[in-house]
């Protein structure tokens, strides 16, 4: 059974791992689909776990840097658990390439690289980190998601709402009337005034912004 309030968030892709089996004996487990990493023990610590073989292969196919960059962008303290022995004795990749990859993770991304013996050892380390963060440091456990990329229509509204006197409602009317942001830019003052809510003064102000030469020194 899990210990008290200590919880580890585990990515669903780890469901077949023996680490998960061991974790269930040590802490409370919450399964989620994570955008980066395999385990989360607090709002600031995200963990990626790799066996030695997977670590070496991820250097070859270039997954490693991408995965760890994503983890470091979401969590203040990214951690890489390197599970297993004989890292430098495998023939898959030259030892200097391994050292270079580790140096990049540590120096460029601030990743803490920790070596463990096996899956049980990894689980016990993850549980210890969770207890440290949640019990001793009283930090909440929460996973972070990648920022959602705005949809095109949202970006179009954002651009049009930047015009003088244009509310979100007026932005919608303008886009419906002219079809595109470009259509609004090319519209005449008279055409703009055909949109409900836009009088001569507002249409003139919009045209002034859209047609005036860029002169930042005049802005103050």
mmCIF file with all atom_site columns, C-alpha atoms in Angstrom:
data_model
loop_
_atom_site.group_PDB
_atom_site.id
_atom_site.type_symbol
_atom_site.label_atom_id
_atom_site.label_alt_id
_atom_site.label_comp_id
_atom_site.label_asym_id
_atom_site.label_entity_id
_atom_site.label_seq_id
_atom_site.pdbx_PDB_ins_code
_atom_site.Cartn_x
_atom_site.Cartn_y
_atom_site.Cartn_z
_atom_site.occupancy
_atom_site.B_iso_or_equiv
_atom_site.pdbx_formal_charge
_atom_site.auth_seq_id
_atom_site.auth_comp_id
_atom_site.auth_asym_id
_atom_site.auth_atom_id
_atom_site.pdbx_PDB_model_num
ATOM 1   C CA . UNK A 1 1   ? 0.000   0.000  0.000   1.00 0.00 ? 1   UNK A CA 1
ATOM 2   C CA . UNK A 1 2   ? 1.110   3.591  -0.621  1.00 0.00 ? 2   UNK A CA 1
ATOM 3   C CA . UNK A 1 3   ? 2.544   5.636  2.212   1.00 0.00 ? 3   UNK A CA 1
ATOM 4   C CA . UNK A 1 4   ? 0.244   8.409  3.414   1.00 0.00 ? 4   UNK A CA 1
ATOM 5   C CA . UNK A 1 5   ? -0.269  11.237 0.973   1.00 0.00 ? 5   UNK A CA 1
ATOM 6   C CA . UNK A 1 6   ? 2.827   10.552 -1.142  1.00 0.00 ? 6   UNK A CA 1
ATOM 7   C CA . UNK A 1 7   ? 1.800   10.187 -4.779  1.00 0.00 ? 7   UNK A CA 1
ATOM 8   C CA . UNK A 1 8   ? 3.720   9.587  -7.990  1.00 0.00 ? 8   UNK A CA 1
ATOM 9   C CA . UNK A 1 9   ? 2.138   10.436 -11.335 1.00 0.00 ? 9   UNK A CA 1
ATOM 10  C CA . UNK A 1 10  ? 3.078   7.776  -13.891 1.00 0.00 ? 10  UNK A CA 1
ATOM 11  C CA . UNK A 1 11  ? 2.784   8.001  -17.657 1.00 0.00 ? 11  UNK A CA 1
ATOM 12  C CA . UNK A 1 12  ? 0.408   5.417  -19.135 1.00 0.00 ? 12  UNK A CA 1
ATOM 13  C CA . UNK A 1 13  ? 3.177   4.143  -21.410 1.00 0.00 ? 13  UNK A CA 1
ATOM 14  C CA . UNK A 1 14  ? 4.922   2.813  -18.300 1.00 0.00 ? 14  UNK A CA 1
ATOM 15  C CA . UNK A 1 15  ? 1.983   0.537  -17.452 1.00 0.00 ? 15  UNK A CA 1
ATOM 16  C CA . UNK A 1 16  ? 3.912   -2.611 -18.392 1.00 0.00 ? 16  UNK A CA 1
ATOM 17  C CA . UNK A 1 17  ? 7.039   -1.689 -16.453 1.00 0.00 ? 17  UNK A CA 1
ATOM 18  C CA . UNK A 1 18  ? 8.194   -3.515 -13.343 1.00 0.00 ? 18  UNK A CA 1
ATOM 19  C CA . UNK A 1 19  ? 9.013   -0.084 -11.929 1.00 0.00 ? 19  UNK A CA 1
ATOM 20  C CA . UNK A 1 20  ? 5.277   0.543  -11.697 1.00 0.00 ? 20  UNK A CA 1
ATOM 21  C CA . UNK A 1 21  ? 4.779   -2.746 -9.837  1.00 0.00 ? 21  UNK A CA 1
ATOM 22  C CA . UNK A 1 22  ? 7.401   -1.759 -7.291  1.00 0.00 ? 22  UNK A CA 1
ATOM 23  C CA . UNK A 1 23  ? 6.039   1.779  -6.982  1.00 0.00 ? 23  UNK A CA 1
ATOM 24  C CA . UNK A 1 24  ? 2.590   0.477  -6.079  1.00 0.00 ? 24  UNK A CA 1
ATOM 25  C CA . UNK A 1 25  ? 4.202   -1.161 -3.043  1.00 0.00 ? 25  UNK A CA 1
ATOM 26  C CA . UNK A 1 26  ? 5.861   2.090  -1.988  1.00 0.00 ? 26  UNK A CA 1
ATOM 27  C CA . UNK A 1 27  ? 3.579   5.031  -2.841  1.00 0.00 ? 27  UNK A CA 1
ATOM 28  C CA . UNK A 1 28  ? 0.195   5.966  -4.224  1.00 0.00 ? 28  UNK A CA 1
ATOM 29  C CA . UNK A 1 29  ? 0.208   5.872  -8.027  1.00 0.00 ? 29  UNK A CA 1
ATOM 30  C CA . UNK A 1 30  ? -1.838  8.012  -10.394 1.00 0.00 ? 30  UNK A CA 1
ATOM 31  C CA . UNK A 1 31  ? -1.784  7.066  -14.082 1.00 0.00 ? 31  UNK A CA 1
ATOM 32  C CA . UNK A 1 32  ? -1.874  9.932  -16.594 1.00 0.00 ? 32  UNK A CA 1
ATOM 33  C CA . UNK A 1 33  ? -0.873  10.679 -20.188 1.00 0.00 ? 33  UNK A CA 1
ATOM 34  C CA . UNK A 1 34  ? 2.172   12.908 -19.795 1.00 0.00 ? 34  UNK A CA 1
ATOM 35  C CA . UNK A 1 35  ? 3.468   15.273 -22.469 1.00 0.00 ? 35  UNK A CA 1
ATOM 36  C CA . UNK A 1 36  ? 7.048   14.745 -21.288 1.00 0.00 ? 36  UNK A CA 1
ATOM 37  C CA . UNK A 1 37  ? 8.779   12.313 -18.953 1.00 0.00 ? 37  UNK A CA 1
ATOM 38  C CA . UNK A 1 38  ? 7.680   9.055  -17.369 1.00 0.00 ? 38  UNK A CA 1
ATOM 39  C CA . UNK A 1 39  ? 7.163   10.050 -13.726 1.00 0.00 ? 39  UNK A CA 1
ATOM 40  C CA . UNK A 1 40  ? 6.281   13.234 -11.844 1.00 0.00 ? 40  UNK A CA 1
ATOM 41  C CA . UNK A 1 41  ? 6.913   13.574 -8.106  1.00 0.00 ? 41  UNK A CA 1
ATOM 42  C CA . UNK A 1 42  ? 6.168   17.293 -7.669  1.00 0.00 ? 42  UNK A CA 1
ATOM 43  C CA . UNK A 1 43  ? 5.311   20.389 -9.667  1.00 0.00 ? 43  UNK A CA 1
ATOM 44  C CA . UNK A 1 44  ? 9.024   21.019 -10.179 1.00 0.00 ? 44  UNK A CA 1
ATOM 45  C CA . UNK A 1 45  ? 10.474  17.504 -10.721 1.00 0.00 ? 45  UNK A CA 1
ATOM 46  C CA . UNK A 1 46  ? 9.766   15.437 -13.822 1.00 0.00 ? 46  UNK A CA 1
ATOM 47  C CA . UNK A 1 47  ? 11.621  12.166 -14.423 1.00 0.00 ? 47  UNK A CA 1
ATOM 48  C CA . UNK A 1 48  ? 12.589  10.332 -17.600 1.00 0.00 ? 48  UNK A CA 1
ATOM 49  C CA . UNK A 1 49  ? 13.670  6.706  -17.077 1.00 0.00 ? 49  UNK A CA 1
ATOM 50  C CA . UNK A 1 50  ? 15.825  4.899  -19.594 1.00 0.00 ? 50  UNK A CA 1
ATOM 51  C CA . UNK A 1 51  ? 17.499  1.534  -19.561 1.00 0.00 ? 51  UNK A CA 1
ATOM 52  C CA . UNK A 1 52  ? 21.108  1.592  -20.731 1.00 0.00 ? 52  UNK A CA 1
ATOM 53  C CA . UNK A 1 53  ? 20.093  0.063  -24.073 1.00 0.00 ? 53  UNK A CA 1
ATOM 54  C CA . UNK A 1 54  ? 17.287  2.572  -24.623 1.00 0.00 ? 54  UNK A CA 1
ATOM 55  C CA . UNK A 1 55  ? 19.572  5.445  -23.618 1.00 0.00 ? 55  UNK A CA 1
ATOM 56  C CA . UNK A 1 56  ? 22.186  4.429  -26.184 1.00 0.00 ? 56  UNK A CA 1
ATOM 57  C CA . UNK A 1 57  ? 19.598  3.896  -28.905 1.00 0.00 ? 57  UNK A CA 1
ATOM 58  C CA . UNK A 1 58  ? 18.034  7.291  -28.148 1.00 0.00 ? 58  UNK A CA 1
ATOM 59  C CA . UNK A 1 59  ? 21.413  8.923  -28.797 1.00 0.00 ? 59  UNK A CA 1
ATOM 60  C CA . UNK A 1 60  ? 21.655  7.155  -32.150 1.00 0.00 ? 60  UNK A CA 1
ATOM 61  C CA . UNK A 1 61  ? 18.126  8.027  -33.313 1.00 0.00 ? 61  UNK A CA 1
ATOM 62  C CA . UNK A 1 62  ? 18.320  11.509 -31.729 1.00 0.00 ? 62  UNK A CA 1
ATOM 63  C CA . UNK A 1 63  ? 15.324  11.065 -29.440 1.00 0.00 ? 63  UNK A CA 1
ATOM 64  C CA . UNK A 1 64  ? 17.328  11.822 -26.319 1.00 0.00 ? 64  UNK A CA 1
ATOM 65  C CA . UNK A 1 65  ? 17.944  15.544 -26.804 1.00 0.00 ? 65  UNK A CA 1
ATOM 66  C CA . UNK A 1 66  ? 14.372  16.194 -27.947 1.00 0.00 ? 66  UNK A CA 1
ATOM 67  C CA . UNK A 1 67  ? 12.835  14.283 -25.043 1.00 0.00 ? 67  UNK A CA 1
ATOM 68  C CA . UNK A 1 68  ? 15.042  15.876 -22.413 1.00 0.00 ? 68  UNK A CA 1
ATOM 69  C CA . UNK A 1 69  ? 14.580  19.360 -23.851 1.00 0.00 ? 69  UNK A CA 1
ATOM 70  C CA . UNK A 1 70  ? 10.807  18.926 -23.602 1.00 0.00 ? 70  UNK A CA 1
ATOM 71  C CA . UNK A 1 71  ? 11.181  17.720 -20.008 1.00 0.00 ? 71  UNK A CA 1
ATOM 72  C CA . UNK A 1 72  ? 13.438  20.637 -19.052 1.00 0.00 ? 72  UNK A CA 1
ATOM 73  C CA . UNK A 1 73  ? 11.005  23.127 -20.586 1.00 0.00 ? 73  UNK A CA 1
ATOM 74  C CA . UNK A 1 74  ? 8.166   21.851 -18.393 1.00 0.00 ? 74  UNK A CA 1
ATOM 75  C CA . UNK A 1 75  ? 9.945   21.144 -15.109 1.00 0.00 ? 75  UNK A CA 1
ATOM 76  C CA . UNK A 1 76  ? 12.359  23.222 -13.053 1.00 0.00 ? 76  UNK A CA 1
ATOM 77  C CA . UNK A 1 77  ? 14.300  20.115 -11.961 1.00 0.00 ? 77  UNK A CA 1
ATOM 78  C CA . UNK A 1 78  ? 14.394  17.549 -14.797 1.00 0.00 ? 78  UNK A CA 1
ATOM 79  C CA . UNK A 1 79  ? 15.837  14.158 -13.854 1.00 0.00 ? 79  UNK A CA 1
ATOM 80  C CA . UNK A 1 80  ? 17.114  11.320 -16.036 1.00 0.00 ? 80  UNK A CA 1
ATOM 81  C CA . UNK A 1 81  ? 17.297  7.892  -14.417 1.00 0.00 ? 81  UNK A CA 1
ATOM 82  C CA . UNK A 1 82  ? 19.843  5.762  -16.255 1.00 0.00 ? 82  UNK A CA 1
ATOM 83  C CA . UNK A 1 83  ? 18.990  2.184  -15.378 1.00 0.00 ? 83  UNK A CA 1
ATOM 84  C CA . UNK A 1 84  ? 21.448  -0.694 -15.646 1.00 0.00 ? 84  UNK A CA 1
ATOM 85  C CA . UNK A 1 85  ? 25.152  -1.368 -15.933 1.00 0.00 ? 85  UNK A CA 1
ATOM 86  C CA . UNK A 1 86  ? 27.896  -1.428 -18.563 1.00 0.00 ? 86  UNK A CA 1
ATOM 87  C CA . UNK A 1 87  ? 27.034  1.914  -20.151 1.00 0.00 ? 87  UNK A CA 1
ATOM 88  C CA . UNK A 1 88  ? 30.453  2.299  -21.738 1.00 0.00 ? 88  UNK A CA 1
ATOM 89  C CA . UNK A 1 89  ? 31.101  -1.347 -22.610 1.00 0.00 ? 89  UNK A CA 1
ATOM 90  C CA . UNK A 1 90  ? 28.374  -1.708 -25.246 1.00 0.00 ? 90  UNK A CA 1
ATOM 91  C CA . UNK A 1 91  ? 29.533  -1.558 -28.854 1.00 0.00 ? 91  UNK A CA 1
ATOM 92  C CA . UNK A 1 92  ? 26.522  0.346  -30.135 1.00 0.00 ? 92  UNK A CA 1
ATOM 93  C CA . UNK A 1 93  ? 28.117  3.772  -29.746 1.00 0.00 ? 93  UNK A CA 1
ATOM 94  C CA . UNK A 1 94  ? 31.554  5.272  -29.024 1.00 0.00 ? 94  UNK A CA 1
ATOM 95  C CA . UNK A 1 95  ? 32.193  6.223  -25.365 1.00 0.00 ? 95  UNK A CA 1
ATOM 96  C CA . UNK A 1 96  ? 33.042  9.806  -26.356 1.00 0.00 ? 96  UNK A CA 1
ATOM 97  C CA . UNK A 1 97  ? 29.593  10.200 -27.922 1.00 0.00 ? 97  UNK A CA 1
ATOM 98  C CA . UNK A 1 98  ? 28.035  8.973  -24.672 1.00 0.00 ? 98  UNK A CA 1
ATOM 99  C CA . UNK A 1 99  ? 30.075  11.434 -22.626 1.00 0.00 ? 99  UNK A CA 1
ATOM 100 C CA . UNK A 1 100 ? 29.151  14.232 -25.016 1.00 0.00 ? 100 UNK A CA 1
ATOM 101 C CA . UNK A 1 101 ? 25.440  13.467 -24.691 1.00 0.00 ? 101 UNK A CA 1
ATOM 102 C CA . UNK A 1 102 ? 25.658  13.374 -20.893 1.00 0.00 ? 102 UNK A CA 1
ATOM 103 C CA . UNK A 1 103 ? 27.628  16.634 -20.845 1.00 0.00 ? 103 UNK A CA 1
ATOM 104 C CA . UNK A 1 104 ? 24.977  18.322 -22.989 1.00 0.00 ? 104 UNK A CA 1
ATOM 105 C CA . UNK A 1 105 ? 22.148  17.163 -20.726 1.00 0.00 ? 105 UNK A CA 1
ATOM 106 C CA . UNK A 1 106 ? 23.901  18.374 -17.592 1.00 0.00 ? 106 UNK A CA 1
ATOM 107 C CA . UNK A 1 107 ? 25.507  21.602 -18.831 1.00 0.00 ? 107 UNK A CA 1
ATOM 108 C CA . UNK A 1 108 ? 22.983  22.799 -21.413 1.00 0.00 ? 108 UNK A CA 1
ATOM 109 C CA . UNK A 1 109 ? 19.660  21.620 -19.976 1.00 0.00 ? 109 UNK A CA 1
ATOM 110 C CA . UNK A 1 110 ? 20.318  21.349 -16.253 1.00 0.00 ? 110 UNK A CA 1
ATOM 111 C CA . UNK A 1 111 ? 19.313  17.683 -16.178 1.00 0.00 ? 111 UNK A CA 1
ATOM 112 C CA . UNK A 1 112 ? 20.284  15.636 -13.126 1.00 0.00 ? 112 UNK A CA 1
ATOM 113 C CA . UNK A 1 113 ? 21.497  12.230 -14.332 1.00 0.00 ? 113 UNK A CA 1
ATOM 114 C CA . UNK A 1 114 ? 21.188  9.435  -11.767 1.00 0.00 ? 114 UNK A CA 1
ATOM 115 C CA . UNK A 1 115 ? 22.322  5.834  -12.243 1.00 0.00 ? 115 UNK A CA 1
ATOM 116 C CA . UNK A 1 116 ? 20.333  2.930  -10.779 1.00 0.00 ? 116 UNK A CA 1
ATOM 117 C CA . UNK A 1 117 ? 20.984  -0.808 -10.686 1.00 0.00 ? 117 UNK A CA 1
ATOM 118 C CA . UNK A 1 118 ? 17.613  -2.117 -11.843 1.00 0.00 ? 118 UNK A CA 1
ATOM 119 C CA . UNK A 1 119 ? 13.860  -1.465 -11.887 1.00 0.00 ? 119 UNK A CA 1
ATOM 120 C CA . UNK A 1 120 ? 13.448  -1.956 -8.151  1.00 0.00 ? 120 UNK A CA 1
ATOM 121 C CA . UNK A 1 121 ? 16.259  0.499  -7.481  1.00 0.00 ? 121 UNK A CA 1
ATOM 122 C CA . UNK A 1 122 ? 14.643  3.013  -9.855  1.00 0.00 ? 122 UNK A CA 1
ATOM 123 C CA . UNK A 1 123 ? 11.290  2.677  -8.096  1.00 0.00 ? 123 UNK A CA 1
ATOM 124 C CA . UNK A 1 124 ? 12.861  3.212  -4.683  1.00 0.00 ? 124 UNK A CA 1
ATOM 125 C CA . UNK A 1 125 ? 14.677  6.319  -5.922  1.00 0.00 ? 125 UNK A CA 1
ATOM 126 C CA . UNK A 1 126 ? 11.458  7.747  -7.400  1.00 0.00 ? 126 UNK A CA 1
ATOM 127 C CA . UNK A 1 127 ? 9.619   7.046  -4.134  1.00 0.00 ? 127 UNK A CA 1
ATOM 128 C CA . UNK A 1 128 ? 12.403  8.728  -2.140  1.00 0.00 ? 128 UNK A CA 1
ATOM 129 C CA . UNK A 1 129 ? 12.192  11.822 -4.355  1.00 0.00 ? 129 UNK A CA 1
ATOM 130 C CA . UNK A 1 130 ? 8.414   11.897 -3.915  1.00 0.00 ? 130 UNK A CA 1
ATOM 131 C CA . UNK A 1 131 ? 8.706   11.731 -0.119  1.00 0.00 ? 131 UNK A CA 1
ATOM 132 C CA . UNK A 1 132 ? 11.369  14.429 -0.139  1.00 0.00 ? 132 UNK A CA 1
ATOM 133 C CA . UNK A 1 133 ? 9.270   16.784 -2.249  1.00 0.00 ? 133 UNK A CA 1
ATOM 134 C CA . UNK A 1 134 ? 5.817   16.136 -0.834  1.00 0.00 ? 134 UNK A CA 1
ATOM 135 C CA . UNK A 1 135 ? 6.470   15.368 2.842   1.00 0.00 ? 135 UNK A CA 1
ATOM 136 C CA . UNK A 1 136 ? 9.680   17.170 3.752   1.00 0.00 ? 136 UNK A CA 1
ATOM 137 C CA . UNK A 1 137 ? 9.394   20.126 1.360   1.00 0.00 ? 137 UNK A CA 1
ATOM 138 C CA . UNK A 1 138 ? 5.561   20.152 1.283   1.00 0.00 ? 138 UNK A CA 1
ATOM 139 C CA . UNK A 1 139 ? 5.404   20.631 -2.469  1.00 0.00 ? 139 UNK A CA 1
ATOM 140 C CA . UNK A 1 140 ? 2.318   19.597 -4.384  1.00 0.00 ? 140 UNK A CA 1
ATOM 141 C CA . UNK A 1 141 ? 2.425   16.882 -7.006  1.00 0.00 ? 141 UNK A CA 1
ATOM 142 C CA . UNK A 1 142 ? 1.230   18.176 -10.364 1.00 0.00 ? 142 UNK A CA 1
ATOM 143 C CA . UNK A 1 143 ? 2.149   17.438 -13.944 1.00 0.00 ? 143 UNK A CA 1
ATOM 144 C CA . UNK A 1 144 ? 2.633   20.122 -16.552 1.00 0.00 ? 144 UNK A CA 1
ATOM 145 C CA . UNK A 1 145 ? 1.353   20.122 -20.118 1.00 0.00 ? 145 UNK A CA 1
ATOM 146 C CA . UNK A 1 146 ? 2.805   21.666 -23.231 1.00 0.00 ? 146 UNK A CA 1
ATOM 147 C CA . UNK A 1 147 ? 1.266   25.033 -24.071 1.00 0.00 ? 147 UNK A CA 1
ATOM 148 C CA . UNK A 1 148 ? -1.538  24.554 -26.563 1.00 0.00 ? 148 UNK A CA 1
ATOM 149 C CA . UNK A 1 149 ? -0.889  26.078 -29.970 1.00 0.00 ? 149 UNK A CA 1
ATOM 150 C CA . UNK A 1 150 ? -3.673  28.568 -30.773 1.00 0.00 ? 150 UNK A CA 1
ATOM 151 C CA . UNK A 1 151 ? -6.014  27.683 -33.628 1.00 0.00 ? 151 UNK A CA 1
ATOM 152 C CA . UNK A 1 152 ? -5.854  29.815 -36.786 1.00 0.00 ? 152 UNK A CA 1
ATOM 153 C CA . UNK A 1 153 ? -9.248  31.408 -36.109 1.00 0.00 ? 153 UNK A CA 1
ATOM 154 C CA . UNK A 1 154 ? -8.084  32.401 -32.615 1.00 0.00 ? 154 UNK A CA 1
ATOM 155 C CA . UNK A 1 155 ? -4.983  34.070 -34.034 1.00 0.00 ? 155 UNK A CA 1
ATOM 156 C CA . UNK A 1 156 ? -7.093  35.873 -36.638 1.00 0.00 ? 156 UNK A CA 1
ATOM 157 C CA . UNK A 1 157 ? -9.376  37.273 -33.945 1.00 0.00 ? 157 UNK A CA 1
ATOM 158 C CA . UNK A 1 158 ? -6.341  38.282 -31.882 1.00 0.00 ? 158 UNK A CA 1
ATOM 159 C CA . UNK A 1 159 ? -4.897  40.282 -34.794 1.00 0.00 ? 159 UNK A CA 1
ATOM 160 C CA . UNK A 1 160 ? -8.170  42.031 -35.624 1.00 0.00 ? 160 UNK A CA 1
ATOM 161 C CA . UNK A 1 161 ? -8.914  42.843 -31.969 1.00 0.00 ? 161 UNK A CA 1
ATOM 162 C CA . UNK A 1 162 ? -5.684  44.851 -31.975 1.00 0.00 ? 162 UNK A CA 1
ATOM 163 C CA . UNK A 1 163 ? -7.258  47.436 -34.277 1.00 0.00 ? 163 UNK A CA 1
ATOM 164 C CA . UNK A 1 164 ? -8.554  50.639 -32.618 1.00 0.00 ? 164 UNK A CA 1
ATOM 165 C CA . UNK A 1 165 ? -12.022 50.331 -31.124 1.00 0.00 ? 165 UNK A CA 1
ATOM 166 C CA . UNK A 1 166 ? -12.458 46.713 -32.228 1.00 0.00 ? 166 UNK A CA 1
ATOM 167 C CA . UNK A 1 167 ? -13.938 44.432 -29.577 1.00 0.00 ? 167 UNK A CA 1
ATOM 168 C CA . UNK A 1 168 ? -14.117 40.650 -29.815 1.00 0.00 ? 168 UNK A CA 1
ATOM 169 C CA . UNK A 1 169 ? -17.662 41.003 -31.180 1.00 0.00 ? 169 UNK A CA 1
ATOM 170 C CA . UNK A 1 170 ? -16.609 43.507 -33.838 1.00 0.00 ? 170 UNK A CA 1
ATOM 171 C CA . UNK A 1 171 ? -13.618 41.337 -34.740 1.00 0.00 ? 171 UNK A CA 1
ATOM 172 C CA . UNK A 1 172 ? -15.999 38.468 -35.454 1.00 0.00 ? 172 UNK A CA 1
ATOM 173 C CA . UNK A 1 173 ? -18.219 40.694 -37.599 1.00 0.00 ? 173 UNK A CA 1
ATOM 174 C CA . UNK A 1 174 ? -15.257 42.013 -39.585 1.00 0.00 ? 174 UNK A CA 1
ATOM 175 C CA . UNK A 1 175 ? -13.910 38.536 -40.254 1.00 0.00 ? 175 UNK A CA 1
ATOM 176 C CA . UNK A 1 176 ? -17.322 37.274 -41.327 1.00 0.00 ? 176 UNK A CA 1
ATOM 177 C CA . UNK A 1 177 ? -17.816 40.277 -43.630 1.00 0.00 ? 177 UNK A CA 1
ATOM 178 C CA . UNK A 1 178 ? -14.380 40.237 -45.308 1.00 0.00 ? 178 UNK A CA 1
ATOM 179 C CA . UNK A 1 179 ? -13.470 36.566 -44.916 1.00 0.00 ? 179 UNK A CA 1
ATOM 180 C CA . UNK A 1 180 ? -9.798  37.004 -44.013 1.00 0.00 ? 180 UNK A CA 1
ATOM 181 C CA . UNK A 1 181 ? -7.511  39.362 -42.124 1.00 0.00 ? 181 UNK A CA 1
ATOM 182 C CA . UNK A 1 182 ? -6.101  40.367 -45.501 1.00 0.00 ? 182 UNK A CA 1
ATOM 183 C CA . UNK A 1 183 ? -9.609  41.273 -46.644 1.00 0.00 ? 183 UNK A CA 1
ATOM 184 C CA . UNK A 1 184 ? -9.960  43.632 -43.684 1.00 0.00 ? 184 UNK A CA 1
ATOM 185 C CA . UNK A 1 185 ? -6.586  45.222 -44.436 1.00 0.00 ? 185 UNK A CA 1
ATOM 186 C CA . UNK A 1 186 ? -7.620  45.887 -48.042 1.00 0.00 ? 186 UNK A CA 1
ATOM 187 C CA . UNK A 1 187 ? -11.108 47.193 -47.174 1.00 0.00 ? 187 UNK A CA 1
ATOM 188 C CA . UNK A 1 188 ? -11.848 50.861 -47.772 1.00 0.00 ? 188 UNK A CA 1
ATOM 189 C CA . UNK A 1 189 ? -13.226 53.206 -45.140 1.00 0.00 ? 189 UNK A CA 1
ATOM 190 C CA . UNK A 1 190 ? -16.625 53.016 -46.800 1.00 0.00 ? 190 UNK A CA 1
ATOM 191 C CA . UNK A 1 191 ? -16.591 49.209 -46.811 1.00 0.00 ? 191 UNK A CA 1
ATOM 192 C CA . UNK A 1 192 ? -15.608 49.105 -43.143 1.00 0.00 ? 192 UNK A CA 1
ATOM 193 C CA . UNK A 1 193 ? -18.583 51.337 -42.310 1.00 0.00 ? 193 UNK A CA 1
ATOM 194 C CA . UNK A 1 194 ? -20.906 48.709 -43.771 1.00 0.00 ? 194 UNK A CA 1
ATOM 195 C CA . UNK A 1 195 ? -20.155 46.509 -40.751 1.00 0.00 ? 195 UNK A CA 1
ATOM 196 C CA . UNK A 1 196 ? -22.636 47.102 -37.885 1.00 0.00 ? 196 UNK A CA 1
ATOM 197 C CA . UNK A 1 197 ? -20.933 48.914 -35.017 1.00 0.00 ? 197 UNK A CA 1
ATOM 198 C CA . UNK A 1 198 ? -18.333 50.695 -37.130 1.00 0.00 ? 198 UNK A CA 1
ATOM 199 C CA . UNK A 1 199 ? -18.996 54.365 -37.809 1.00 0.00 ? 199 UNK A CA 1
ATOM 200 C CA . UNK A 1 200 ? -16.963 56.864 -39.780 1.00 0.00 ? 200 UNK A CA 1
ATOM 201 C CA . UNK A 1 201 ? -14.665 57.776 -36.871 1.00 0.00 ? 201 UNK A CA 1
ATOM 202 C CA . UNK A 1 202 ? -13.797 54.164 -36.069 1.00 0.00 ? 202 UNK A CA 1
ATOM 203 C CA . UNK A 1 203 ? -13.393 53.229 -39.734 1.00 0.00 ? 203 UNK A CA 1
ATOM 204 C CA . UNK A 1 204 ? -11.035 56.164 -40.239 1.00 0.00 ? 204 UNK A CA 1
ATOM 205 C CA . UNK A 1 205 ? -8.964  55.141 -37.187 1.00 0.00 ? 205 UNK A CA 1
ATOM 206 C CA . UNK A 1 206 ? -8.697  51.568 -38.495 1.00 0.00 ? 206 UNK A CA 1
ATOM 207 C CA . UNK A 1 207 ? -7.616  52.743 -41.935 1.00 0.00 ? 207 UNK A CA 1
ATOM 208 C CA . UNK A 1 208 ? -5.043  55.050 -40.370 1.00 0.00 ? 208 UNK A CA 1
ATOM 209 C CA . UNK A 1 209 ? -3.422  52.149 -38.507 1.00 0.00 ? 209 UNK A CA 1
ATOM 210 C CA . UNK A 1 210 ? -3.496  49.860 -41.540 1.00 0.00 ? 210 UNK A CA 1
ATOM 211 C CA . UNK A 1 211 ? -2.192  52.359 -44.083 1.00 0.00 ? 211 UNK A CA 1
ATOM 212 C CA . UNK A 1 212 ? 0.214   54.632 -42.183 1.00 0.00 ? 212 UNK A CA 1
ATOM 213 C CA . UNK A 1 213 ? 3.988   54.101 -42.652 1.00 0.00 ? 213 UNK A CA 1
ATOM 214 C CA . UNK A 1 214 ? 5.738   52.554 -39.674 1.00 0.00 ? 214 UNK A CA 1
ATOM 215 C CA . UNK A 1 215 ? 7.443   55.381 -37.752 1.00 0.00 ? 215 UNK A CA 1
ATOM 216 C CA . UNK A 1 216 ? 8.337   54.248 -34.193 1.00 0.00 ? 216 UNK A CA 1
ATOM 217 C CA . UNK A 1 217 ? 10.172  57.503 -33.393 1.00 0.00 ? 217 UNK A CA 1
ATOM 218 C CA . UNK A 1 218 ? 6.814   59.301 -33.484 1.00 0.00 ? 218 UNK A CA 1
ATOM 219 C CA . UNK A 1 219 ? 5.310   57.099 -30.749 1.00 0.00 ? 219 UNK A CA 1
ATOM 220 C CA . UNK A 1 220 ? 7.022   58.993 -27.995 1.00 0.00 ? 220 UNK A CA 1
#
